[in-house]
Amino acid sequence: MNFDLTEDHRLLEQSLREWAGRDLAPRIHELDRAHRFDPAILPQMASLGLLGISVPVEYGGAGMDYIALGLASEELEYVDTSLRVIMSVHVGLNCLTLLSWGTDDQKQRYLIPQAQGSKIATFALTEPGAGSDARGIHTAAIRRGDRYVLTGEKTWISLADVADHFLVFAWTDPEKKQQRDAAGMSAFIVERGFKGCSSGTLKEKWGIRAGNTGFFTMEEVEVPRENLVGREGEGFKIAMFALDQGRYTVAAGATGLIRACRDASVTYARARKTFGVEIGEHQLVKEMIAQMESDYEAARLLWLRAGWLKNTGRRNTKETGLAKWFATVASERAASDAVQIHGANGYSDDYPVGRFYRNCKGAVIYEGTREIHKIMQADYLLGYRTDRPTRCALPAWEGRAQ
Ligand code: CAA
């Protein structure tokens, strides 16, 4: 086993760290306070190749591996969760899913502009009545000649008011829906411009305030048959496959948030004095900082292992889920302790740790709650769940030209 990053990875990490620290970090506090998403970030990310980072060059991407995607997610969330969310929905949940399940025509029409960053994409599974229970969605797609007609409401959609393309999940078989048979669900590419689509922003979110989150409503939206992703009935598997990629970016991102909490805490513990000494001298403060370090290192190893599995083209649902579960729960602990170390200052808006605390909670809920991931891990051990190879795998990166 080689735990070293390659020279390319190190350069990427270093250059993103510099860029994010210089160009993004100074702006994020004001954006967060104003609950404002700044669309100017998207062309900047596109020019750095981030919006297609691990998409092959032939499809408009930067052709880097899945470790590079993890590193970018970690560096972006070090600054703010809203920045990593863009990687999760656009690259993880959408682009990498089209790369595996899309037709050639879909890759030409949708994946290439997305990877180049001229079009922005997202993922639309969750509904007002269905989050963890993905089979509980109600959106319906009725076949009429060479089109499907989609009606339904999606909510908690990241970039809902920003994205051009939505990967939408809907029931195509009403009987299977009644039986909760996942084989009755299908996936579609829906363009914002299709007649009958509308979106809106969810206001006053608790955290990730510099991000755009909203709802996406479809009223009798006609979607051409060519926009069916995979075969009819494969939608649920495609959603789960997409989540394997999204959860990976969430895991790496939460790892970045732990590091941000650790660094802020170390700086503060050296600067603040109580009882005549730096607070870092107090054992209970040391304990919290040491816990952040062990959580950071463990979380990083877990997402790196998941990324390495992805590079080899092997199924990684279990490993990715474990990385996501561990990192997000640990990030909540780190953020809570970082606020604690900062005392009353942490409870104010003058230091970033309060924002970290508000932001980290989202990831303990979305892309599989803490509870869903716990149960999945237990089910693997108990033999109730196994990962078999699927019809479409994430293309192995190993051996691909950079
Ligand atoms: N890849 C490919 N196929 C998969 C798969 C994967 N990762 N996981 C499951 N499948 C396949 C299975 O093999 C099975 O197919 P077969 O019948 O042919 O074997 C089929 O899909 C059904 O799988 P399961 O029976 O395992 O499905 P389940 O009903 O037991 O799943 C669950 C239950 C794990 C709780 C699932 O519903 C789940 O993950 N829920 C959480 C949903 C979620 O994460 N939502 C977040 C929304 S996104 C979001 O928050 C976006 C954002 O903007 C941040």
Coordinates of C-alpha atoms and ligand atoms in Angstrom, one line a residue:
M1 CA 0.0 0.0 0.0
N2 CA 1.3 3.4 -0.9
F3 CA -0.2 6.2 1.2
D4 CA 1.6 9.0 -0.6
L5 CA -0.2 11.3 -3.0
T6 CA 1.2 11.5 -6.5
E7 CA 3.0 14.6 -7.6
D8 CA -0.2 15.6 -9.6
H9 CA -2.4 15.2 -6.6
R10 CA 0.0 17.2 -4.4
L11 CA 0.0 20.0 -7.0
L12 CA -3.7 20.0 -7.3
E13 CA -4.2 20.1 -3.5
Q14 CA -1.7 22.9 -3.1
S15 CA -3.1 25.0 -6.0
L16 CA -6.7 24.6 -4.8
R17 CA -5.7 25.4 -1.3
E18 CA -4.1 28.6 -2.4
W19 CA -6.9 29.6 -4.8
A20 CA -9.7 28.9 -2.3
G21 CA -7.8 30.7 0.5
R22 CA -7.1 33.7 -1.6
D23 CA -10.2 34.1 -3.8
L24 CA -13.1 32.3 -1.9
A25 CA -12.4 32.5 1.8
P26 CA -12.5 36.3 2.1
R27 CA -16.0 36.5 0.4
I28 CA -17.7 33.6 2.1
H29 CA -18.6 35.2 5.4
E30 CA -20.7 38.0 3.8
L31 CA -22.4 35.6 1.4
D32 CA -23.3 33.3 4.3
R33 CA -24.7 36.3 6.3
A34 CA -26.7 37.4 3.3
H35 CA -28.0 33.9 2.5
R36 CA -26.7 34.5 -1.0
F37 CA -25.3 32.1 -3.6
D38 CA -22.8 33.8 -5.8
P39 CA -23.1 32.4 -9.4
A40 CA -19.7 33.9 -10.3
I41 CA -18.1 31.0 -8.6
L42 CA -19.2 28.6 -11.4
P43 CA -17.1 30.0 -14.2
Q44 CA -14.1 30.2 -11.9
M45 CA -14.6 26.5 -11.0
A46 CA -15.0 25.7 -14.7
S47 CA -11.8 27.5 -15.7
L48 CA -9.9 25.3 -13.1
G49 CA -11.5 22.2 -14.6
L50 CA -13.3 21.4 -11.4
L51 CA -16.7 21.0 -12.9
G52 CA -15.5 18.0 -14.9
I53 CA -12.6 17.0 -12.8
S54 CA -12.8 13.2 -13.0
V55 CA -14.7 13.1 -16.3
P56 CA -12.5 11.8 -19.2
V57 CA -11.0 14.4 -21.5
E58 CA -13.0 13.0 -24.5
Y59 CA -16.2 14.1 -22.7
G60 CA -14.9 17.6 -21.9
G61 CA -13.5 16.8 -18.5
A62 CA -10.1 17.3 -16.9
G63 CA -9.4 13.5 -17.0
M64 CA -8.2 13.3 -13.4
D65 CA -8.9 10.3 -11.2
Y66 CA -11.4 9.9 -8.3
I67 CA -8.8 10.8 -5.7
A68 CA -8.5 14.2 -7.4
L69 CA -12.3 14.6 -7.0
G70 CA -11.9 13.8 -3.2
L71 CA -9.1 16.3 -2.8
A72 CA -11.1 19.0 -4.5
S73 CA -14.1 18.3 -2.3
E74 CA -11.9 18.4 0.8
E75 CA -10.3 21.7 -0.1
L76 CA -13.6 23.4 -1.1
E77 CA -15.4 22.4 2.1
Y78 CA -12.4 23.6 4.1
V79 CA -13.6 27.0 3.1
D80 CA -17.3 26.5 3.0
T81 CA -19.7 23.6 2.6
S82 CA -21.7 25.4 -0.1
L83 CA -18.7 25.2 -2.4
R84 CA -18.3 21.4 -2.0
V85 CA -22.0 20.9 -2.6
I86 CA -21.5 22.1 -6.2
M87 CA -19.0 19.3 -6.7
S88 CA -21.4 16.8 -5.1
V89 CA -24.5 17.5 -7.2
H90 CA -22.9 18.6 -10.5
V91 CA -19.9 16.2 -10.7
G92 CA -20.7 13.3 -8.3
L93 CA -24.5 12.8 -8.6
N94 CA -24.9 14.0 -12.2
C95 CA -21.8 13.9 -14.5
L96 CA -20.4 10.7 -13.2
T97 CA -23.8 9.0 -13.4
L98 CA -24.2 10.1 -17.1
L99 CA -20.7 8.9 -17.7
S100 CA -21.7 5.4 -16.7
W101 CA -25.4 5.2 -17.6
G102 CA -25.8 7.8 -20.4
T103 CA -26.1 7.0 -24.1
D104 CA -23.5 8.4 -26.5
D105 CA -26.0 10.9 -27.6
Q106 CA -26.7 12.0 -23.9
K107 CA -23.0 12.3 -23.3
Q108 CA -22.6 14.5 -26.4
R109 CA -25.6 16.7 -25.6
Y110 CA -25.4 16.9 -21.8
L111 CA -22.2 15.5 -20.3
I112 CA -19.7 17.4 -22.5
P113 CA -21.2 20.9 -21.8
Q114 CA -21.6 20.0 -18.1
A115 CA -18.0 18.8 -17.7
Q116 CA -16.8 22.0 -19.5
G117 CA -18.9 24.0 -17.2
S118 CA -21.1 25.8 -19.7
K119 CA -24.1 24.0 -18.3
I120 CA -24.8 23.2 -14.6
A121 CA -26.5 20.0 -13.5
T122 CA -28.1 18.6 -10.4
F123 CA -29.9 15.6 -9.0
A124 CA -33.6 15.4 -8.2
L125 CA -34.7 12.5 -6.1
T126 CA -36.0 13.8 -2.8
E127 CA -39.7 14.9 -2.5
P128 CA -41.7 16.6 0.2
G129 CA -42.9 13.2 1.4
A130 CA -39.8 11.0 0.6
G131 CA -36.2 11.5 1.7
S132 CA -34.6 8.4 3.2
D133 CA -37.4 6.3 1.7
A134 CA -36.4 6.7 -1.9
R135 CA -39.1 4.2 -3.0
G136 CA -41.7 6.6 -1.5
I137 CA -41.5 9.2 -4.2
H138 CA -44.6 10.1 -6.1
T139 CA -43.4 11.8 -9.3
A140 CA -44.9 10.0 -12.3
A141 CA -43.7 9.6 -15.9
I142 CA -46.3 8.5 -18.3
R143 CA -45.3 7.2 -21.8
R144 CA -47.0 9.0 -24.7
G145 CA -45.6 8.0 -28.1
D146 CA -42.0 9.1 -28.3
R147 CA -42.2 11.2 -25.1
Y148 CA -42.7 10.8 -21.4
V149 CA -44.9 13.2 -19.5
L150 CA -43.6 14.0 -16.0
T151 CA -45.5 15.4 -13.1
G152 CA -44.2 15.8 -9.6
E153 CA -42.5 17.9 -7.0
K154 CA -38.9 17.6 -5.9
T155 CA -37.5 19.5 -2.9
W156 CA -34.2 20.1 -1.1
I157 CA -32.6 20.2 -4.5
S158 CA -29.1 21.8 -4.4
L159 CA -28.7 24.4 -7.2
A160 CA -32.5 24.2 -7.9
D161 CA -32.5 27.8 -9.1
V162 CA -29.2 27.6 -10.9
A163 CA -29.0 24.3 -12.7
D164 CA -29.7 23.9 -16.4
H165 CA -30.2 20.1 -16.3
F166 CA -31.9 17.9 -13.7
L167 CA -31.5 14.1 -13.3
V168 CA -35.0 13.3 -12.2
F169 CA -36.4 10.1 -10.8
A170 CA -40.0 9.0 -11.4
W171 CA -42.3 6.0 -11.5
T172 CA -42.9 4.7 -15.0
D173 CA -44.9 1.6 -13.8
P174 CA -47.9 2.5 -11.5
E175 CA -48.5 -1.1 -10.5
K176 CA -44.9 -1.6 -9.4
K177 CA -45.3 1.7 -7.5
Q178 CA -48.2 0.3 -5.6
Q179 CA -46.1 -2.8 -4.7
R180 CA -43.1 -0.5 -3.9
D181 CA -41.1 -2.5 -6.4
A182 CA -38.1 -0.4 -7.3
A183 CA -38.0 -1.9 -10.8
G184 CA -40.9 0.5 -11.7
M185 CA -38.8 3.6 -11.4
S186 CA -36.9 5.3 -14.2
A187 CA -34.4 8.2 -14.6
F188 CA -34.7 11.2 -17.0
I189 CA -32.7 14.2 -18.0
V190 CA -35.0 17.2 -17.7
E191 CA -33.9 20.6 -19.0
R192 CA -35.0 23.7 -17.0
G193 CA -36.3 25.1 -20.3
F194 CA -38.8 22.3 -20.8
K195 CA -42.4 23.6 -20.7
G196 CA -44.0 23.0 -17.3
C197 CA -40.8 23.2 -15.2
S198 CA -40.5 25.7 -12.4
S199 CA -38.2 26.2 -9.4
G200 CA -37.8 28.3 -6.3
T201 CA -35.3 28.8 -3.4
L202 CA -35.8 27.4 0.1
K203 CA -35.3 30.5 2.3
E204 CA -33.8 30.8 5.8
K205 CA -32.0 27.5 5.9
W206 CA -30.2 26.8 9.1
G207 CA -26.8 26.2 7.4
I208 CA -25.1 26.2 4.0
R209 CA -26.5 29.7 3.5
A210 CA -24.1 30.6 0.8
G211 CA -25.5 27.7 -1.2
N212 CA -28.6 27.6 -3.4
T213 CA -31.2 24.9 -2.3
G214 CA -34.8 24.8 -3.5
F215 CA -37.6 22.9 -5.1
F216 CA -38.2 21.8 -8.6
T217 CA -41.8 21.3 -9.9
M218 CA -42.9 19.5 -13.0
E219 CA -46.4 19.9 -14.4
E220 CA -47.0 17.7 -17.4
V221 CA -43.5 18.2 -18.6
E222 CA -42.9 16.5 -22.0
V223 CA -39.5 14.8 -22.0
P224 CA -38.2 13.2 -25.2
R225 CA -37.7 9.4 -25.0
E226 CA -34.0 10.0 -25.8
N227 CA -33.7 11.6 -22.3
L228 CA -34.5 8.3 -20.5
V229 CA -31.2 7.4 -18.7
G230 CA -30.5 3.7 -18.7
R231 CA -33.5 1.4 -19.4
E232 CA -37.0 1.9 -18.2
G233 CA -37.1 0.4 -14.7
E234 CA -33.4 1.1 -13.9
G235 CA -34.1 4.4 -12.2
F236 CA -33.7 3.2 -8.6
K237 CA -30.4 1.6 -9.3
I238 CA -29.2 4.7 -11.1
A239 CA -30.2 6.8 -8.1
M240 CA -28.2 4.5 -5.8
F241 CA -25.3 4.4 -8.1
A242 CA -25.3 8.3 -8.3
L243 CA -25.4 8.4 -4.5
D244 CA -22.2 6.3 -4.4
Q245 CA -20.5 9.2 -6.1
G246 CA -22.3 12.0 -4.2
R247 CA -21.6 10.4 -0.8
Y248 CA -17.9 10.1 -1.7
T249 CA -17.7 13.9 -2.2
V250 CA -19.7 14.5 1.0
A251 CA -17.2 12.2 2.9
A252 CA -14.2 14.0 1.6
G253 CA -15.8 17.4 2.1
A254 CA -16.7 16.7 5.7
T255 CA -13.1 15.7 6.2
G256 CA -12.1 19.2 5.0
L257 CA -14.5 20.6 7.6
I258 CA -12.9 18.7 10.4
R259 CA -9.6 20.0 9.3
A260 CA -11.0 23.6 9.2
C261 CA -12.3 23.1 12.8
R262 CA -8.9 21.7 13.9
D263 CA -6.9 24.6 12.4
A264 CA -9.2 27.3 13.7
S265 CA -9.1 25.7 17.2
V266 CA -5.3 25.4 17.2
T267 CA -5.0 29.1 16.2
Y268 CA -7.4 30.2 18.9
A269 CA -6.0 28.0 21.6
R270 CA -2.6 29.7 21.0
A271 CA -4.0 33.2 21.0
R272 CA -6.5 33.1 23.9
K273 CA -5.3 33.1 27.5
T274 CA -7.2 32.1 30.6
F275 CA -5.8 31.7 34.1
G276 CA -2.6 33.2 33.0
V277 CA -1.8 30.6 30.2
E278 CA -2.8 30.0 26.6
I279 CA -6.0 27.9 26.7
G280 CA -4.1 25.2 24.6
E281 CA -2.3 24.5 27.9
H282 CA -5.4 23.2 29.5
Q283 CA -5.8 19.4 29.2
L284 CA -9.5 19.4 28.3
V285 CA -8.8 21.8 25.4
K286 CA -5.9 19.5 24.3
E287 CA -8.3 16.6 24.4
M288 CA -10.7 18.2 22.0
I289 CA -7.9 19.2 19.6
A290 CA -6.4 15.7 19.7
Q291 CA -9.8 14.2 18.9
M292 CA -10.1 16.5 15.9
E293 CA -6.7 15.2 14.6
S294 CA -7.6 11.6 15.0
D295 CA -11.0 12.1 13.4
Y296 CA -9.4 14.0 10.5
E297 CA -6.8 11.3 9.8
A298 CA -9.3 8.5 10.1
A299 CA -11.9 10.2 7.9
R300 CA -9.2 11.0 5.3
L301 CA -8.0 7.4 5.1
L302 CA -11.6 6.2 4.7
W303 CA -12.4 8.4 1.7
L304 CA -9.0 7.7 0.2
R305 CA -9.8 4.0 0.3
A306 CA -13.2 4.6 -1.3
G307 CA -11.5 6.7 -4.0
W308 CA -8.9 4.0 -4.6
L309 CA -11.7 1.4 -5.1
K310 CA -13.4 3.7 -7.6
N311 CA -10.1 4.1 -9.5
T312 CA -9.9 0.3 -9.9
G313 CA -13.6 0.2 -11.1
R314 CA -14.7 -1.9 -8.2
R315 CA -18.1 -1.6 -6.5
N316 CA -17.6 0.6 -3.4
T317 CA -21.1 1.2 -1.9
K318 CA -20.2 -0.2 1.5
E319 CA -16.8 1.6 1.8
T320 CA -18.2 4.9 0.5
G321 CA -21.1 4.7 2.9
L322 CA -18.8 4.1 5.8
A323 CA -16.6 7.0 4.8
K324 CA -19.6 9.3 4.5
W325 CA -21.1 8.2 7.8
F326 CA -17.8 8.4 9.8
A327 CA -16.7 11.8 8.3
T328 CA -20.0 13.6 8.7
V329 CA -20.6 12.4 12.3
A330 CA -17.0 13.3 13.2
S331 CA -17.4 16.7 11.5
E332 CA -20.4 17.4 13.8
R333 CA -18.2 16.5 16.9
A334 CA -15.3 18.7 15.6
A335 CA -17.5 21.7 14.9
S336 CA -19.3 21.5 18.2
D337 CA -15.9 21.3 20.0
A338 CA -14.5 24.1 17.9
V339 CA -17.3 26.3 19.1
Q340 CA -16.7 25.1 22.7
I341 CA -13.0 26.0 22.4
H342 CA -13.9 29.5 21.1
G343 CA -16.3 30.0 24.1
A344 CA -18.6 32.9 23.7
N345 CA -16.6 34.1 20.6
G346 CA -17.5 30.8 19.0
Y347 CA -21.2 31.5 19.6
S348 CA -20.9 34.8 17.8
D349 CA -20.6 35.5 14.0
D350 CA -17.1 36.9 14.4
Y351 CA -15.4 33.6 14.0
P352 CA -16.0 30.9 11.3
V353 CA -16.6 28.0 13.7
G354 CA -20.3 28.9 14.2
R355 CA -20.8 28.7 10.5
F356 CA -18.9 25.3 10.4
Y357 CA -21.3 24.0 13.1
R358 CA -24.4 25.1 11.2
N359 CA -23.0 23.7 7.9
C360 CA -21.9 20.3 9.1
K361 CA -25.3 19.2 10.3
G362 CA -26.8 19.1 6.8
A363 CA -24.4 16.3 5.7
V364 CA -25.4 14.2 8.7
I365 CA -28.9 14.2 7.1
Y366 CA -28.5 14.4 3.3
E367 CA -27.3 11.7 1.0
G368 CA -28.3 9.0 3.5
T369 CA -28.9 10.0 7.1
R370 CA -26.5 8.8 9.8
E371 CA -29.2 6.2 10.7
I372 CA -29.5 4.9 7.1
H373 CA -25.7 4.4 6.9
K374 CA -25.5 2.7 10.3
I375 CA -28.2 0.2 9.2
M376 CA -26.5 -0.4 5.9
Q377 CA -23.2 -1.2 7.6
A378 CA -24.9 -3.6 10.0
D379 CA -26.9 -5.2 7.2
Y380 CA -23.7 -5.9 5.3
L381 CA -22.3 -7.7 8.4
L382 CA -25.5 -9.6 9.1
G383 CA -25.7 -10.8 5.5
Y384 CA -28.9 -8.9 4.7
R385 CA -27.2 -6.8 2.1
T386 CA -24.4 -7.6 -0.5
D387 CA -22.9 -5.5 -3.3
R388 CA -23.0 -7.3 -6.6
P389 CA -21.5 -5.9 -9.8
T390 CA -24.1 -3.8 -11.6
R391 CA -24.8 -3.5 -15.4
C392 CA -23.0 -0.2 -15.6
A393 CA -20.0 0.4 -13.4
L394 CA -18.0 3.6 -12.8
P395 CA -15.3 3.3 -15.5
A396 CA -12.0 2.3 -13.9
W397 CA -9.6 5.2 -13.9
E398 CA -6.5 3.0 -13.7
G399 CA -4.8 2.9 -17.1
R400 CA -6.8 5.8 -18.5
A401 CA -4.8 8.5 -20.0
Q402 CA -4.6 11.7 -17.9
Ligands
CAA1 N1 -25.5 0.8 -7.2 C1 -26.2 0.1 -8.1 N2 -27.3 -0.6 -7.8 C2 -27.7 -0.6 -6.5 C3 -27.1 0.1 -5.5 C4 -25.9 0.9 -5.9 N3 -25.2 1.6 -5.0 N4 -27.7 0.0 -4.3 C5 -28.8 -0.8 -4.6 N5 -28.8 -1.2 -5.9 C6 -29.7 -2.1 -6.6 C7 -29.8 -3.4 -5.8 O1 -28.8 -4.3 -6.3 C8 -31.2 -3.8 -6.1 O2 -31.3 -4.4 -7.5 P1 -31.6 -6.0 -7.6 O3 -33.0 -6.1 -7.1 O4 -31.6 -6.2 -9.1 O5 -30.6 -6.7 -6.9 C9 -32.0 -2.5 -6.2 O6 -31.0 -1.5 -6.5 C10 -32.7 -2.2 -4.9 O7 -31.7 -2.2 -3.9 P2 -32.1 -2.4 -2.4 O8 -33.1 -3.5 -2.2 O9 -30.8 -2.5 -1.7 O10 -32.8 -1.0 -2.0 P3 -33.4 -0.6 -0.7 O11 -34.8 -0.3 -0.9 O12 -33.1 -1.6 0.4 O13 -32.6 0.7 -0.3 C11 -32.0 2.5 1.2 C12 -32.9 1.3 0.9 C13 -30.6 2.0 1.3 C14 -32.5 3.0 2.5 C15 -32.2 3.5 0.1 O14 -33.5 3.8 -0.1 C16 -31.4 4.8 0.4 O15 -30.2 4.8 0.2 N6 -32.1 5.8 0.9 C17 -31.4 7.1 1.1 C18 -31.7 8.0 0.0 C19 -30.8 9.2 0.0 O16 -29.6 9.1 0.2 N7 -31.4 10.3 -0.4 C20 -30.6 11.5 -0.4 C21 -31.2 12.3 -1.6 S1 -30.0 13.2 -2.4 C22 -29.6 14.6 -1.7 O17 -29.8 14.7 -0.5 C23 -29.1 15.6 -2.7 C24 -28.6 16.8 -2.4 O18 -28.9 17.8 -3.0 C25 -27.5 17.0 -1.4

